[in-house]
Tab-separated table of N, CA and C in Angstrom:
chain	number	residue	atom	x	y	z
I	723	UNK	N	12.640	-16.440	-10.482
I	723	UNK	CA	13.645	-15.792	-9.675
I	723	UNK	C	13.436	-14.265	-9.766
I	724	UNK	N	13.134	-13.843	-10.973
I	724	UNK	CA	12.679	-12.706	-11.146
I	724	UNK	C	11.600	-11.879	-10.184
I	725	UNK	N	10.586	-12.514	-10.153
I	725	UNK	CA	9.602	-12.346	-9.169
I	725	UNK	C	10.094	-12.197	-7.762
I	726	UNK	N	10.637	-13.215	-7.362
I	726	UNK	CA	11.225	-13.146	-6.081
I	726	UNK	C	12.208	-11.962	-5.754
I	727	UNK	N	12.975	-11.549	-6.549
I	727	UNK	CA	13.972	-10.717	-6.380
I	727	UNK	C	13.098	-9.185	-6.337
I	728	UNK	N	12.098	-8.919	-7.089
I	728	UNK	CA	11.266	-7.922	-7.167
I	728	UNK	C	10.443	-7.805	-5.644
I	729	UNK	N	10.031	-8.893	-5.225
I	729	UNK	CA	9.460	-8.827	-3.978
I	729	UNK	C	10.524	-8.531	-3.058
I	730	UNK	N	11.589	-8.988	-2.797
I	730	UNK	CA	12.620	-8.668	-1.911
I	730	UNK	C	13.027	-7.261	-1.808
I	731	UNK	N	13.187	-6.734	-3.305
I	731	UNK	CA	13.687	-5.360	-3.472
I	731	UNK	C	12.480	-4.386	-3.094
I	732	UNK	N	11.223	-4.768	-3.148
I	732	UNK	CA	10.177	-3.819	-2.727
I	732	UNK	C	10.211	-3.696	-1.318
I	733	UNK	N	10.395	-4.875	-0.750
I	733	UNK	CA	10.494	-4.649	1.206
I	733	UNK	C	11.607	-3.996	1.453
I	734	UNK	N	12.616	-3.700	0.499
I	734	UNK	CA	13.708	-3.057	1.094
I	734	UNK	C	13.734	-1.336	1.131
I	735	UNK	N	12.654	-0.818	1.625
I	735	UNK	CA	12.247	0.348	1.511
I	735	UNK	C	11.304	0.792	2.765
I	736	UNK	N	11.497	1.585	3.685
I	736	UNK	CA	10.673	2.068	4.580
I	736	UNK	C	9.411	2.400	4.516
I	737	UNK	N	9.478	3.161	3.419
I	737	UNK	CA	8.032	3.797	2.740
I	737	UNK	C	7.081	2.779	2.381
I	738	UNK	N	7.650	1.725	1.598
I	738	UNK	CA	6.904	0.719	1.076
I	738	UNK	C	6.496	-0.259	2.205
I	739	UNK	N	7.303	-0.315	3.280
I	739	UNK	CA	6.698	-1.240	4.433
I	739	UNK	C	5.701	-0.498	5.155
I	740	UNK	N	5.655	0.782	5.119
I	740	UNK	CA	4.706	1.543	6.043
I	740	UNK	C	3.295	1.345	5.128
I	741	UNK	N	3.416	1.496	3.818
I	741	UNK	CA	2.115	1.473	2.933
I	741	UNK	C	1.599	0.249	2.923
I	742	UNK	N	2.526	-0.945	3.007
I	742	UNK	CA	2.057	-2.280	3.193
I	742	UNK	C	1.240	-2.478	4.447
I	743	UNK	N	1.908	-2.022	5.658
I	743	UNK	CA	1.178	-2.065	7.103
I	743	UNK	C	-0.142	-1.011	7.028
I	744	UNK	N	-0.172	-0.132	6.464
I	744	UNK	CA	-1.256	0.935	6.618
I	744	UNK	C	-2.287	0.127	5.639
I	745	UNK	N	-2.018	-0.401	4.579
I	745	UNK	CA	-3.116	-1.012	3.695
I	745	UNK	C	-3.731	-2.287	4.525
I	746	UNK	N	-2.903	-3.087	5.172
I	746	UNK	CA	-3.038	-4.195	6.074
I	746	UNK	C	-3.998	-3.764	7.122
I	747	UNK	N	-3.862	-2.662	7.770
I	747	UNK	CA	-4.492	-2.369	8.883
I	747	UNK	C	-6.049	-1.787	8.470
I	748	UNK	N	-5.867	-1.133	7.237
I	748	UNK	CA	-7.205	-0.245	6.994
I	748	UNK	C	-7.938	-0.804	5.756
I	749	UNK	N	-7.507	-1.809	5.111
I	749	UNK	CA	-8.079	-2.426	3.857
I	749	UNK	C	-7.914	-1.520	2.679
I	750	UNK	N	-8.991	-1.859	1.717
I	750	UNK	CA	-8.469	-1.104	0.576
I	750	UNK	C	-8.893	0.456	0.593
I	751	UNK	N	-7.960	1.171	-0.067
I	751	UNK	CA	-8.003	2.670	0.110
I	751	UNK	C	-7.694	3.401	-1.250
I	752	UNK	N	-8.511	4.439	-1.468
I	752	UNK	CA	-8.173	5.358	-2.425
I	752	UNK	C	-7.109	5.929	-2.422
I	753	UNK	N	-6.364	6.191	-3.477
I	753	UNK	CA	-4.985	6.825	-3.795
I	753	UNK	C	-4.871	8.116	-2.965
I	754	UNK	N	-6.143	8.899	-3.137
I	754	UNK	CA	-6.409	10.251	-2.272
I	754	UNK	C	-6.271	9.992	-0.831
I	755	UNK	N	-6.889	9.042	-0.352
I	755	UNK	CA	-6.762	8.767	1.224
I	755	UNK	C	-5.626	8.186	1.769
I	756	UNK	N	-4.753	7.574	0.767
I	756	UNK	CA	-3.468	7.111	1.082
I	756	UNK	C	-2.552	8.534	1.190
I	757	UNK	N	-2.718	9.437	0.203
I	757	UNK	CA	-1.867	10.517	0.078
I	757	UNK	C	-2.038	11.350	1.202
I	758	UNK	N	-3.258	11.760	1.707
I	758	UNK	CA	-3.573	12.487	2.673
I	758	UNK	C	-3.075	11.849	4.121
I	759	UNK	N	-3.463	10.692	4.222
I	759	UNK	CA	-3.090	10.013	5.543
I	759	UNK	C	-1.564	9.847	5.710
I	760	UNK	N	-0.777	9.555	4.526
I	760	UNK	CA	0.761	9.415	4.500
I	760	UNK	C	1.439	10.731	4.374
I	761	UNK	N	0.758	11.612	4.249
I	761	UNK	CA	1.471	12.966	3.784
I	761	UNK	C	2.365	13.041	2.726
I	762	UNK	N	2.024	12.227	1.582
I	762	UNK	CA	2.977	11.993	0.734
I	762	UNK	C	2.581	12.719	-0.894
I	763	UNK	N	3.300	13.167	-1.437
I	763	UNK	CA	2.875	13.662	-2.711
I	763	UNK	C	2.539	13.006	-3.714
I	764	UNK	N	1.766	12.742	-4.683
I	764	UNK	CA	1.121	11.863	-5.493
I	764	UNK	C	2.191	11.044	-6.207
I	765	UNK	N	2.978	11.706	-6.895
I	765	UNK	CA	4.012	11.170	-7.751
I	765	UNK	C	4.958	10.187	-6.866
I	766	UNK	N	5.292	10.625	-5.661
I	766	UNK	CA	6.155	9.697	-4.938
I	766	UNK	C	5.131	8.628	-4.370
I	767	UNK	N	3.866	8.565	-4.158
I	767	UNK	CA	3.125	7.717	-3.703
I	767	UNK	C	2.899	6.395	-4.736
I	768	UNK	N	2.535	7.123	-5.968
I	768	UNK	CA	2.424	6.474	-7.245
I	768	UNK	C	3.430	5.372	-7.381
I	769	UNK	N	4.731	6.035	-7.375
I	769	UNK	CA	5.933	5.123	-7.506
I	769	UNK	C	6.070	3.987	-6.733
I	770	UNK	N	5.838	4.331	-5.430
I	770	UNK	CA	5.922	3.194	-4.429
I	770	UNK	C	4.804	2.223	-4.703
I	771	UNK	N	3.524	2.623	-4.866
I	771	UNK	CA	2.432	1.726	-5.371
I	771	UNK	C	2.555	0.827	-6.437
I	772	UNK	N	3.158	1.400	-7.458
I	772	UNK	CA	3.490	0.790	-8.458
I	772	UNK	C	4.821	-0.468	-8.359
I	773	UNK	N	5.739	0.013	-7.535
I	773	UNK	CA	6.546	-1.180	-7.374
I	773	UNK	C	6.174	-2.188	-6.425
I	774	UNK	N	5.305	-2.109	-5.404
I	774	UNK	CA	4.556	-2.992	-4.512
I	774	UNK	C	3.534	-3.896	-5.450
I	775	UNK	N	2.797	-3.065	-6.334
I	775	UNK	CA	1.967	-3.908	-7.450
I	775	UNK	C	2.797	-4.905	-8.040
I	776	UNK	N	3.824	-4.406	-8.617
I	776	UNK	CA	4.614	-5.159	-9.692
I	776	UNK	C	5.355	-6.218	-8.740
I	777	UNK	N	5.580	-6.071	-7.685
I	777	UNK	CA	6.149	-7.084	-6.786
I	777	UNK	C	5.181	-8.263	-6.248
I	778	UNK	N	3.684	-8.119	-6.622
I	778	UNK	CA	2.868	-8.979	-6.194
I	778	UNK	C	2.194	-8.837	-4.976
I	779	UNK	N	2.562	-7.499	-4.205
I	779	UNK	CA	1.841	-7.357	-2.945
I	779	UNK	C	0.436	-6.630	-3.083
I	780	UNK	N	0.193	-6.028	-3.906
I	780	UNK	CA	-1.009	-5.279	-4.033
I	780	UNK	C	-1.965	-5.536	-5.246
I	781	UNK	N	-3.134	-5.278	-5.128
I	781	UNK	CA	-4.064	-5.319	-6.308
I	781	UNK	C	-4.572	-3.722	-6.459
I	782	UNK	N	-4.941	-3.512	-7.498
I	782	UNK	CA	-5.614	-2.233	-7.896
I	782	UNK	C	-7.168	-2.461	-8.580
I	783	UNK	N	-8.020	-1.650	-8.069
I	783	UNK	CA	-9.378	-1.603	-8.693
I	783	UNK	C	-9.679	-0.272	-8.893
I	784	UNK	N	-10.005	-0.016	-10.232
I	784	UNK	CA	-10.529	1.363	-10.818
I	784	UNK	C	-12.011	1.750	-10.391
I	785	UNK	N	-12.157	2.777	-10.072
I	785	UNK	CA	-13.728	3.173	-9.852
I	785	UNK	C	-13.710	4.655	-10.389
I	786	UNK	N	-14.101	4.724	-11.637
I	786	UNK	CA	-14.214	6.008	-12.195
I	786	UNK	C	-12.751	6.397	-12.378
I	787	UNK	N	-12.508	7.685	-12.079
I	787	UNK	CA	-11.151	8.178	-12.315
I	787	UNK	C	-10.208	7.836	-11.075
I	788	UNK	N	-10.957	7.163	-9.951
I	788	UNK	CA	-9.920	6.939	-8.857
I	788	UNK	C	-9.449	5.433	-8.962
I	789	UNK	N	-8.297	5.364	-8.232
I	789	UNK	CA	-7.762	3.939	-8.049
I	789	UNK	C	-7.795	3.624	-6.589
I	790	UNK	N	-8.295	2.599	-6.159
I	790	UNK	CA	-8.186	1.885	-4.840
I	790	UNK	C	-7.186	0.846	-4.820
I	791	UNK	N	-6.202	0.633	-3.537
I	791	UNK	CA	-5.382	-0.188	-3.580
I	791	UNK	C	-5.639	-1.097	-2.400
I	792	UNK	N	-4.997	-2.330	-2.697
I	792	UNK	CA	-5.455	-3.161	-1.367
I	792	UNK	C	-4.410	-4.353	-1.563
I	793	UNK	N	-4.212	-4.904	-0.234
I	793	UNK	CA	-3.401	-6.312	-0.317
I	793	UNK	C	-3.864	-7.150	-1.085
I	794	UNK	N	-3.101	-7.879	-2.226
I	794	UNK	CA	-3.775	-8.827	-2.979
I	794	UNK	C	-3.926	-10.020	-2.221
I	795	UNK	N	-4.923	-10.778	-2.510
I	795	UNK	CA	-5.450	-12.127	-1.829
I	795	UNK	C	-5.785	-12.929	-2.757
I	796	UNK	N	-5.454	-14.266	-2.824
I	796	UNK	CA	-4.517	-14.855	-1.710
I	796	UNK	C	-3.105	-14.229	-2.063
I	797	UNK	N	-2.140	-14.097	-0.893
I	797	UNK	CA	-0.935	-14.029	-1.059
I	797	UNK	C	-0.101	-15.386	-1.149
I	798	UNK	N	1.154	-15.633	-1.929
I	798	UNK	CA	1.749	-16.684	-1.783
I	798	UNK	C	2.431	-16.706	-0.466
I	799	UNK	N	3.059	-17.923	-0.063
I	799	UNK	CA	3.815	-18.128	1.046
I	799	UNK	C	5.036	-17.030	1.721
I	800	UNK	N	5.604	-16.758	0.697
I	800	UNK	CA	6.507	-15.834	0.974
I	800	UNK	C	6.121	-14.293	1.195
I	801	UNK	N	5.077	-13.839	0.425
I	801	UNK	CA	4.535	-12.559	0.707
I	801	UNK	C	3.850	-12.660	2.033
I	802	UNK	N	2.993	-13.554	2.075
I	802	UNK	CA	2.199	-13.812	3.365
I	802	UNK	C	3.089	-13.742	4.581
I	803	UNK	N	4.134	-14.516	4.688
I	803	UNK	CA	5.062	-14.479	5.695
I	803	UNK	C	5.523	-12.986	5.966
I	804	UNK	N	6.006	-12.485	4.906
I	804	UNK	CA	6.465	-11.114	4.976
I	804	UNK	C	5.656	-10.092	5.491
I	805	UNK	N	4.425	-10.247	5.085
I	805	UNK	CA	3.415	-9.430	5.759
I	805	UNK	C	3.189	-9.540	7.185
I	806	UNK	N	3.210	-10.851	7.558
I	806	UNK	CA	3.044	-11.214	9.051
I	806	UNK	C	4.190	-10.620	9.728
I	807	UNK	N	5.308	-10.589	9.319
I	807	UNK	CA	6.599	-10.073	9.917
I	807	UNK	C	6.376	-8.692	9.983
I	808	UNK	N	5.925	-7.947	9.052
I	808	UNK	CA	5.605	-6.478	8.932
I	808	UNK	C	4.519	-6.173	10.062
I	809	UNK	N	3.747	-6.868	10.294
I	809	UNK	CA	2.727	-6.909	11.491
I	809	UNK	C	3.340	-6.638	12.775
I	810	UNK	N	4.407	-7.214	12.959
I	810	UNK	CA	5.185	-7.298	14.352
I	810	UNK	C	6.464	-6.423	14.475
I	811	UNK	N	6.339	-5.429	13.520
I	811	UNK	CA	7.663	-4.340	13.644
I	811	UNK	C	7.162	-3.210	14.353
I	812	UNK	N	5.936	-3.002	14.843
I	812	UNK	CA	5.659	-1.954	15.855
I	812	UNK	C	5.749	-0.719	15.255
I	813	UNK	N	5.324	-0.592	14.010
I	813	UNK	CA	5.448	0.729	13.187
I	813	UNK	C	4.182	1.532	13.496
I	814	UNK	N	4.519	2.780	14.020
I	814	UNK	CA	3.686	3.810	14.501
I	814	UNK	C	2.845	4.343	13.079
I	815	UNK	N	1.595	3.939	12.984
I	815	UNK	CA	0.974	4.122	11.917
I	815	UNK	C	0.249	5.629	11.975
I	816	UNK	N	0.332	6.588	10.827
I	816	UNK	CA	-0.520	7.640	11.017
I	816	UNK	C	-1.942	7.426	10.992
I	817	UNK	N	-2.844	8.469	11.466
I	817	UNK	CA	-4.056	8.514	11.478
I	817	UNK	C	-4.772	8.279	10.028
I	818	UNK	N	-5.757	7.445	9.693
I	818	UNK	CA	-6.284	7.553	8.586
I	818	UNK	C	-7.121	8.826	8.314
I	819	UNK	N	-7.055	9.381	6.970
I	819	UNK	CA	-7.798	10.494	6.743
I	819	UNK	C	-8.550	10.283	5.163
I	820	UNK	N	-9.849	9.603	5.450
I	820	UNK	CA	-10.694	9.166	4.380
I	820	UNK	C	-11.185	10.578	3.673
I	821	UNK	N	-10.501	11.049	2.757
I	821	UNK	CA	-10.940	12.117	1.858
I	821	UNK	C	-12.348	11.588	1.074
I	822	UNK	N	-11.979	10.387	0.661
I	822	UNK	CA	-13.120	9.801	-0.302
I	822	UNK	C	-14.482	9.766	0.249
I	823	UNK	N	-14.610	9.824	1.621
I	823	UNK	CA	-15.636	9.918	2.273
I	823	UNK	C	-16.361	11.119	2.703
I	824	UNK	N	-15.553	12.253	2.422
I	824	UNK	CA	-15.822	13.592	3.104
I	824	UNK	C	-16.874	14.388	1.824
I	825	UNK	N	-17.313	15.283	2.228
I	825	UNK	CA	-18.161	16.292	1.168
I	825	UNK	C	-17.288	16.894	0.065
I	826	UNK	N	-15.723	16.861	0.639
I	826	UNK	CA	-14.998	17.373	-0.524
I	826	UNK	C	-14.673	16.429	-1.508
I	827	UNK	N	-14.581	15.045	-0.969
I	827	UNK	CA	-14.106	14.045	-1.851
I	827	UNK	C	-12.573	14.015	-2.228
I	828	UNK	N	-12.132	13.404	-3.052
I	828	UNK	CA	-10.905	13.249	-3.453
I	828	UNK	C	-10.609	14.208	-4.575
I	829	UNK	N	-10.117	15.381	-4.158
I	829	UNK	CA	-9.668	16.381	-4.987
I	829	UNK	C	-8.267	16.872	-4.847
I	830	UNK	N	-7.379	15.950	-4.465
I	830	UNK	CA	-6.040	16.112	-4.579
I	830	UNK	C	-5.346	16.185	-5.867
């Protein structure tokens, strides 16, 4: 029951729904790419990512000092169907800004 309630609570925030849709569209992304693309301060973004991870939607992979977030696979039926519904919301996604692939790299 606790995991289900965490999942439902994680979806009850517009920013977290945007993050899920953004990662669903673009695949695994470095925190710095999410930060610049979504124009969010690091502390706020980290809080949302933590909630989504604890709710079972995301996985994190560390590469050196950087963390890359992606939609966890496989998702259970509830999370999979929730993500499918999010795909149909018509969310205007911001443009992806991949700092991790620039000469500057992730220096945020």
